[in-house]
Amino acid sequence: MNDEEKYTVEKVSRSSPVPEATATPEEEKRLVRKLDRRILPLTCLLYLFAFLDRSNIGNARLQGLPQETLGGDPTGLLFQWVTSAFYFSYILCQVPATVLSKLFPPSYWIAATAIGWGICSALSAAAFNFAGILCARVGIGIFEAGFGPAIPLYFSFFYTKEELGLRMGYWFGFAAVAGAFGGLIAFGVQSLNFGPPLKTPGAIGGESDWKILFLLEGIPAIILGVVTLFALPNRPESTRFLTEREREVALERGSRGGKADTGAVVNKAHISAAFADWRVYAGGVIYFGVNCALASISAFLPTIITTFGYTNALAQILTVPPYIVAAIVLCTTAYYTDRFQSRGLAVAGSCFVGAIGYLIVVLVPNNMHARYFAVFCITSGTYTAIGVTIAWFAHNLGSETKKATGIPVFMAIGQCGSVLGTHLYPTSDAPRYITGFATTCGLEALATICAIALYISYKRDNAKRDSLYGRPDPNASVNTSELADKAPNFRYIP
């Protein structure tokens, strides 16, 4: 760290209020409830619409989008490229966007991203050819890249490691809620009839169902972005949402287990440390496998369910129960990983359940009840693994700058799996889609192995530091300004 960077850190430290006394349990509970009431509704709703706007392309496929914008797309290849276009821009922009987010007030940054992707999603309804829908998807990816990885970093400003898992579970659980909600919206739009269609079959009052769908799911994100600008709390040291005493309590809580480079500052040494950390890449392998599954689910689940013998409209509604169950399983698992302060085995178990689900779909081609049960395994395992993995790394990277770099790095690697997932289900492979199911099954199994390896690695490092330096007080402040997660008194969540 050069002199200018050290001066910036020192300046932030001097300007931040210093807690006068350790917070009482009652003060902490009141503060956490206050934070939950403001932060969780906004961020969870934002993620709901973010996921709706990225995944509604799967529902639009059954509502005439390929016929009207892709020339029918008999092979399904153009639709695959439209779906993966989002991930190309999302992958490229994640790391620079998340590091850059540290230099701006969170409410400004998150609001701007929501307004941006909402506009791009709404404009998707105006697309009339392959190039138009492709550009809209790229735009959604650019703006969402500044949102998704920034939320774990933002949560770490306010919540301790004992609280972070459940909050991340609530937040990512809204991705599953979005899957259910998206299916209901798509079913409702497809069921409406305001008169004879003026264009193509499946049109409402002269406008195609998929256009109505994009507008219904894009405009609320814009409105919510404006609300976020004024309602979302900024960092604890600067937000007006907290009283002075609450600010002191929040800062004291934030120093537990690790505190460094807070404020509008970037520690360049920790950026390099994140890129050099093998565990970030192991997390990327896990994220690659589960995101391959997630992209497959998001874009192709309605289509896959139609291969079970159901109509398009019924397929839309049958996507809802697996998503609801996935949200419940995720939040329950996240709660227990917070309670027991262990996440690795939960991630491994979730990936294993997802792999079993894909295996059932491959090996049981004719029993529709078994195949539908497998969908529950796939959604529950995949969503739980992703949510718990994000919470895992939100603590284990140590400092803010390393989190701001390491989280989007493993997410970017994982989103490459999303690109793969969007190319595994061409129309020519229908109705079995053996290649897609078998590939994703193998990747989820690989993710299981990596999660176990990380769990063992974290346990060994903690045991080694305990033997060298003794067991630290879990509530003590740990100086991670120089070494980030390698600081002697820093302990990982295994």
XYZ file of C-alpha atoms in Angstrom:
494
model
C 0.000 0.000 0.000
C 1.485 3.365 -1.000
C 1.505 6.514 1.157
C -1.549 7.970 -0.532
C -3.592 4.820 0.086
C -2.457 4.654 3.727
C -3.449 8.281 4.182
C -6.884 7.587 2.750
C -7.454 4.654 5.085
C -6.256 6.676 8.084
C -8.464 9.581 7.066
C -11.507 7.299 6.871
C -10.667 5.797 10.268
C -10.315 9.221 11.909
C -13.538 10.505 10.398
C -15.560 7.448 11.427
C -17.192 7.474 14.856
C -15.473 5.248 17.394
C -17.720 3.123 19.603
C -17.750 4.321 23.168
C -18.674 0.953 24.642
C -19.504 -2.562 23.642
C -23.127 -2.875 22.545
C -25.560 -4.639 24.826
C -27.526 -7.602 23.393
C -30.729 -5.529 23.519
C -29.129 -2.713 21.530
C -27.875 -5.155 18.943
C -31.256 -6.825 18.550
C -32.976 -3.465 18.092
C -30.387 -2.400 15.524
C -30.592 -5.655 13.559
C -34.391 -5.471 13.468
C -34.189 -1.887 12.225
C -31.675 -2.830 9.530
C -33.714 -5.869 8.481
C -36.878 -3.809 8.086
C -35.166 -1.360 5.732
C -32.441 -3.322 3.927
C -34.028 -6.735 3.312
C -37.295 -5.655 1.635
C -35.465 -3.355 -0.781
C -32.597 -5.673 -1.695
C -34.796 -8.773 -1.903
C -37.332 -7.059 -4.165
C -34.499 -5.736 -6.309
C -33.147 -9.252 -6.732
C -36.637 -10.543 -7.478
C -36.926 -8.182 -10.436
C -33.285 -8.655 -11.432
C -33.850 -12.378 -11.708
C -37.202 -11.941 -13.423
C -35.629 -9.672 -16.022
C -32.758 -12.056 -16.720
C -34.792 -15.286 -16.743
C -38.086 -14.242 -18.367
C -36.530 -15.119 -21.700
C -37.360 -18.772 -20.916
C -41.060 -17.976 -20.525
C -40.998 -15.725 -23.610
C -39.736 -18.670 -25.650
C -43.116 -20.369 -25.206
C -45.006 -17.182 -26.062
C -43.841 -16.589 -29.617
C -40.532 -14.700 -29.250
C -38.546 -17.051 -31.549
C -41.257 -16.908 -34.217
C -41.437 -13.098 -34.230
C -37.813 -12.038 -33.714
C -35.650 -15.042 -34.627
C -37.285 -16.187 -37.847
C -38.763 -19.274 -36.179
C -35.323 -20.524 -35.012
C -35.944 -24.184 -35.931
C -32.634 -25.381 -34.423
C -32.873 -23.314 -31.226
C -29.336 -21.957 -31.713
C -30.341 -18.296 -32.035
C -32.307 -18.508 -28.799
C -29.264 -19.980 -27.079
C -27.163 -17.000 -28.180
C -29.821 -14.544 -27.032
C -29.835 -16.220 -23.626
C -26.042 -16.368 -23.299
C -25.556 -12.729 -24.458
C -26.607 -11.649 -20.975
C -23.856 -13.737 -19.403
C -21.086 -12.439 -21.685
C -21.539 -8.840 -20.521
C -22.312 -9.977 -16.972
C -19.028 -11.899 -16.746
C -16.854 -9.149 -18.235
C -18.235 -6.356 -16.048
C -18.511 -8.053 -12.641
C -15.017 -7.492 -11.233
C -14.487 -3.854 -12.333
C -18.053 -2.926 -11.393
C -17.851 -4.390 -7.873
C -14.457 -2.821 -7.094
C -15.726 0.498 -8.466
C -18.852 0.255 -6.297
C -16.695 0.850 -3.203
C -16.086 4.406 -4.361
C -19.773 5.400 -4.438
C -22.578 5.570 -1.847
C -24.382 2.195 -2.010
C -27.817 3.757 -2.501
C -26.632 5.666 -5.586
C -24.828 2.691 -7.075
C -27.537 0.081 -6.506
C -30.308 2.444 -7.649
C -28.444 3.208 -10.881
C -27.997 -0.475 -11.674
C -31.694 -1.237 -11.063
C -32.897 1.633 -13.237
C -30.454 0.573 -15.957
C -31.456 -3.081 -16.180
C -35.163 -2.157 -15.863
C -34.914 0.141 -18.879
C -33.095 -2.522 -20.915
C -35.673 -5.159 -19.977
C -38.608 -2.930 -20.888
C -36.939 -2.058 -24.198
C -36.748 -5.776 -24.984
C -40.438 -5.499 -25.824
C -39.535 -3.198 -28.723
C -37.136 -5.708 -30.324
C -38.166 -6.937 -33.748
C -35.090 -8.938 -34.805
C -32.142 -10.943 -33.486
C -29.861 -7.892 -33.143
C -32.429 -5.939 -31.124
C -33.140 -8.603 -28.544
C -29.407 -9.386 -28.341
C -28.522 -5.745 -27.518
C -31.206 -5.593 -24.830
C -29.846 -8.738 -23.192
C -26.282 -7.387 -23.245
C -27.510 -4.194 -21.551
C -29.267 -6.153 -18.810
C -26.033 -8.060 -18.185
C -23.949 -4.882 -17.871
C -26.198 -3.303 -15.251
C -26.870 -6.496 -13.279
C -23.094 -7.078 -13.079
C -22.911 -4.033 -10.828
C -25.709 -5.304 -8.597
C -25.385 -9.028 -7.806
C -21.777 -9.193 -6.515
C -22.135 -5.835 -4.717
C -24.917 -7.086 -2.430
C -22.819 -9.590 -0.393
C -20.270 -6.796 0.099
C -23.036 -4.374 1.113
C -24.539 -6.850 3.603
C -21.126 -7.314 5.217
C -21.169 -3.597 6.159
C -24.079 -4.214 8.555
C -24.269 -7.907 9.504
C -21.879 -10.139 11.461
C -20.761 -13.560 10.246
C -23.371 -15.135 12.555
C -26.137 -13.200 10.750
C -24.889 -13.058 7.184
C -25.866 -16.536 5.999
C -29.574 -16.178 6.738
C -29.725 -12.700 5.183
C -27.989 -13.976 2.060
C -30.457 -16.867 2.106
C -33.388 -14.460 2.185
C -31.831 -12.388 -0.599
C -30.942 -15.218 -2.956
C -34.153 -17.003 -2.033
C -35.903 -14.320 -4.030
C -34.253 -15.777 -7.137
C -36.342 -18.877 -6.476
C -39.368 -16.708 -5.717
C -38.723 -14.990 -9.040
C -38.845 -18.355 -10.775
C -42.228 -19.075 -9.212
C -43.499 -15.533 -9.730
C -42.270 -15.488 -13.326
C -44.146 -18.687 -14.073
C -47.337 -17.238 -12.580
C -46.991 -13.984 -14.529
C -46.298 -15.860 -17.751
C -49.318 -18.119 -17.127
C -51.504 -15.076 -16.430
C -50.365 -13.229 -19.538
C -50.863 -16.319 -21.687
C -54.333 -16.869 -20.243
C -55.588 -13.319 -20.834
C -57.670 -12.617 -23.885
C -58.805 -9.111 -24.777
C -60.135 -9.939 -28.203
C -59.027 -11.615 -31.387
C -55.266 -11.412 -31.966
C -54.211 -8.960 -34.616
C -50.785 -10.439 -35.304
C -49.787 -13.946 -34.382
C -51.406 -16.636 -32.276
C -50.809 -15.985 -28.622
C -51.279 -12.208 -28.901
C -53.145 -9.892 -26.556
C -55.022 -6.974 -28.075
C -52.619 -6.945 -31.005
C -49.445 -7.233 -28.896
C -47.611 -10.485 -28.389
C -47.600 -12.113 -24.979
C -43.811 -11.958 -24.663
C -43.825 -8.171 -25.170
C -46.385 -7.724 -22.407
C -44.270 -9.982 -20.207
C -41.109 -7.881 -20.705
C -42.970 -4.658 -19.918
C -44.681 -6.059 -16.812
C -41.359 -7.241 -15.390
C -39.127 -4.354 -16.536
C -41.049 -1.258 -15.448
C -41.263 -2.211 -11.722
C -37.445 -2.444 -11.571
C -37.194 1.178 -12.728
C -39.686 2.319 -10.075
C -37.938 0.308 -7.362
C -34.596 1.789 -8.401
C -35.913 5.288 -7.772
C -37.219 4.215 -4.349
C -33.810 2.678 -3.554
C -32.054 5.964 -4.279
C -33.845 7.606 -1.360
C -34.562 4.682 0.998
C -31.535 2.363 1.039
C -29.063 3.120 3.887
C -25.509 3.995 2.926
C -22.444 2.791 4.858
C -22.786 2.733 8.691
C -20.295 5.581 9.143
C -22.198 7.930 6.804
C -25.858 6.944 6.641
C -28.499 9.244 8.125
C -30.690 6.214 8.743
C -28.931 5.513 12.084
C -28.743 7.545 15.270
C -25.283 8.292 16.662
C -25.516 5.483 19.209
C -26.776 3.063 16.558
C -23.868 4.125 14.382
C -21.417 3.333 17.182
C -23.017 -0.082 17.698
C -22.972 -0.812 13.960
C -19.289 0.096 13.640
C -18.352 -1.964 16.696
C -20.227 -4.958 15.256
C -18.549 -4.465 11.900
C -15.086 -4.702 13.435
C -15.661 -8.200 14.801
C -13.700 -10.877 13.024
C -12.049 -8.474 10.590
C -12.042 -4.819 9.688
C -9.956 -3.051 7.051
C -9.955 -0.530 4.177
C -13.486 0.643 4.928
C -14.918 3.639 3.133
C -14.358 5.027 -0.362
C -10.927 3.427 -0.730
C -9.463 0.479 -2.634
C -6.522 -1.510 -1.250
C -4.512 -2.554 -4.310
C -2.576 -5.235 -2.432
C -5.807 -7.001 -1.540
C -6.924 -6.974 -5.180
C -3.755 -8.906 -6.053
C -4.295 -11.199 -3.062
C -7.768 -12.096 -4.289
C -6.493 -12.993 -7.763
C -3.713 -15.123 -6.200
C -5.981 -17.034 -3.775
C -6.576 -20.604 -4.984
C -9.722 -20.839 -2.885
C -11.372 -18.156 -5.007
C -10.880 -20.386 -8.043
C -12.103 -23.469 -6.167
C -15.202 -21.439 -5.332
C -15.379 -20.586 -9.029
C -15.493 -24.293 -9.917
C -18.370 -24.794 -7.468
C -20.122 -21.754 -8.849
C -19.498 -22.934 -12.424
C -21.314 -26.194 -11.781
C -24.301 -24.774 -9.939
C -24.666 -21.827 -12.324
C -24.672 -24.171 -15.294
C -27.620 -25.853 -13.587
C -29.229 -22.518 -12.665
C -29.030 -21.149 -16.216
C -30.504 -24.380 -17.523
C -33.356 -24.133 -15.032
C -34.007 -20.438 -15.676
C -34.050 -20.585 -19.458
C -35.312 -24.075 -20.188
C -37.400 -25.386 -17.268
C -40.758 -24.480 -18.889
C -39.588 -26.132 -22.118
C -38.287 -29.194 -20.264
C -41.593 -29.639 -18.401
C -43.459 -29.606 -21.725
C -41.433 -32.724 -22.611
C -43.207 -34.450 -19.698
C -46.365 -34.282 -21.822
C -47.954 -31.057 -20.542
C -49.259 -28.084 -22.530
C -47.276 -24.823 -22.672
C -49.677 -23.021 -20.310
C -49.655 -25.862 -17.768
C -45.861 -26.090 -18.028
C -45.661 -22.440 -16.957
C -47.725 -23.094 -13.827
C -45.884 -26.346 -12.999
C -42.611 -24.408 -12.691
C -43.980 -22.671 -9.583
C -43.928 -25.415 -6.853
C -40.248 -26.402 -7.347
C -39.183 -22.780 -6.924
C -41.254 -22.316 -3.754
C -39.760 -25.451 -2.194
C -36.266 -24.278 -3.226
C -36.737 -20.946 -1.416
C -37.846 -22.729 1.775
C -34.944 -25.205 1.676
C -32.438 -22.407 1.032
C -33.582 -20.235 3.941
C -33.746 -23.203 6.328
C -30.257 -24.349 5.374
C -28.862 -20.810 5.613
C -30.299 -20.467 9.130
C -28.531 -23.606 10.330
C -25.231 -22.683 8.663
C -25.342 -19.431 10.660
C -26.228 -21.255 13.852
C -23.441 -23.842 13.532
C -20.967 -21.522 11.759
C -20.223 -24.102 9.088
C -21.154 -23.839 5.404
C -18.943 -26.217 3.433
C -20.831 -29.443 4.120
C -24.138 -27.673 3.408
C -22.814 -26.571 0.010
C -21.526 -30.084 -0.729
C -24.827 -31.693 0.306
C -26.859 -29.262 -1.790
C -24.731 -29.893 -4.888
C -25.092 -33.633 -4.341
C -28.897 -33.363 -4.184
C -28.874 -31.390 -7.448
C -26.687 -34.038 -9.091
C -29.090 -36.779 -7.966
C -31.975 -34.825 -9.513
C -30.256 -34.666 -12.888
C -29.329 -38.344 -12.640
C -32.998 -39.277 -12.134
C -34.018 -37.256 -15.196
C -31.384 -39.059 -17.295
C -32.090 -42.587 -16.047
C -35.891 -42.459 -15.707
C -37.246 -41.322 -19.079
C -40.838 -42.559 -18.792
C -41.987 -42.013 -15.188
C -43.256 -38.431 -15.238
C -43.847 -38.319 -11.468
C -40.238 -39.302 -10.771
C -38.982 -36.761 -13.298
C -41.062 -33.999 -11.734
C -39.703 -34.968 -8.289
C -36.224 -34.680 -9.796
C -37.013 -31.074 -10.728
C -37.554 -30.352 -7.019
C -34.150 -31.887 -6.225
C -32.500 -29.805 -8.944
C -34.017 -26.473 -7.900
C -33.603 -27.019 -4.150
C -30.028 -28.244 -4.434
C -28.906 -25.603 -6.912
C -30.437 -22.543 -5.261
C -29.280 -23.610 -1.802
C -25.711 -24.228 -2.978
C -25.480 -20.800 -4.617
C -26.939 -18.851 -1.688
C -24.763 -20.548 0.937
C -21.620 -20.278 -1.223
C -22.057 -16.502 -1.545
C -22.419 -16.167 2.243
C -19.380 -18.446 2.705
C -17.060 -16.180 0.749
C -18.642 -12.961 2.045
C -16.782 -13.598 5.306
C -13.841 -15.798 4.381
C -12.076 -13.277 2.125
C -11.304 -11.009 5.086
C -11.166 -7.368 3.968
C -13.624 -5.288 1.957
C -11.360 -4.885 -1.053
C -10.582 -8.597 -1.188
C -14.313 -9.315 -0.985
C -15.019 -6.722 -3.684
C -12.521 -8.529 -5.923
C -12.770 -12.175 -4.896
C -16.576 -12.432 -4.891
C -17.012 -11.189 -8.484
C -14.003 -13.269 -9.606
C -15.553 -16.561 -8.493
C -18.950 -15.356 -9.680
C -17.517 -14.494 -13.107
C -15.989 -17.959 -13.371
C -19.328 -19.381 -12.329
C -21.226 -17.380 -14.926
C -19.145 -19.103 -17.616
C -21.108 -22.131 -16.469
C -24.261 -20.136 -17.161
C -23.124 -19.632 -20.755
C -22.553 -23.374 -21.064
C -25.941 -24.072 -19.507
C -27.739 -21.988 -22.128
C -26.190 -24.105 -24.918
C -26.935 -27.549 -23.524
C -30.580 -27.795 -24.561
C -30.904 -27.292 -28.341
C -34.258 -28.117 -29.846
C -32.616 -30.937 -31.797
C -31.975 -32.804 -28.494
C -35.650 -32.832 -27.491
C -37.337 -34.526 -25.776
C -34.640 -36.364 -23.733
C -31.932 -33.649 -23.632
C -29.499 -36.338 -22.462
C -26.366 -34.301 -23.210
C -27.587 -31.330 -21.171
C -28.777 -33.347 -18.194
C -25.700 -35.590 -18.047
C -23.255 -32.683 -18.360
C -24.908 -30.714 -15.589
C -25.088 -33.810 -13.376
C -21.329 -34.239 -13.716
C -20.629 -30.583 -12.960
C -22.759 -30.672 -9.817
C -20.843 -33.778 -8.693
C -17.548 -31.937 -9.284
C -18.872 -28.994 -7.252
C -19.622 -31.413 -4.399
C -15.996 -32.574 -4.355
C -14.643 -28.989 -4.427
C -16.898 -27.934 -1.547
C -15.605 -30.804 0.590
C -12.009 -29.880 -0.296
C -12.586 -26.245 0.727
C -14.252 -27.333 3.966
C -11.220 -29.468 4.887
C -8.816 -26.685 3.897
C -10.561 -24.071 6.051
C -10.735 -26.447 9.021
C -7.005 -27.194 8.762
C -6.051 -23.519 8.524
C -8.151 -22.660 11.575
C -6.598 -25.522 13.555
C -3.083 -24.461 12.523
C -3.656 -20.851 13.621
C -5.207 -22.005 16.894
C -2.090 -24.059 17.652
C 0.256 -21.176 16.745
C -1.583 -18.176 18.179
C -4.290 -19.603 20.445
C -8.035 -19.348 20.074
C -9.118 -15.711 19.558
C -12.166 -14.092 21.108
C -14.832 -14.410 18.357
C -16.111 -10.903 19.159
C -12.687 -9.260 19.171
C -11.642 -6.841 16.454
C -9.171 -8.380 13.986
C -6.804 -6.157 12.029
C -6.948 -7.419 8.446
C -5.589 -4.219 6.883
C -2.299 -5.804 5.817
C -2.971 -9.546 5.466
C -6.745 -9.715 4.900
C -7.874 -13.306 5.679
C -4.255 -14.360 6.349
C -4.124 -12.281 9.568
C -3.127 -14.498 12.539
C -6.323 -13.883 14.504
C -8.687 -14.220 11.537
C -10.713 -17.446 11.496
C -12.534 -18.915 8.509
C -16.033 -20.333 8.509
C -15.400 -23.941 7.346
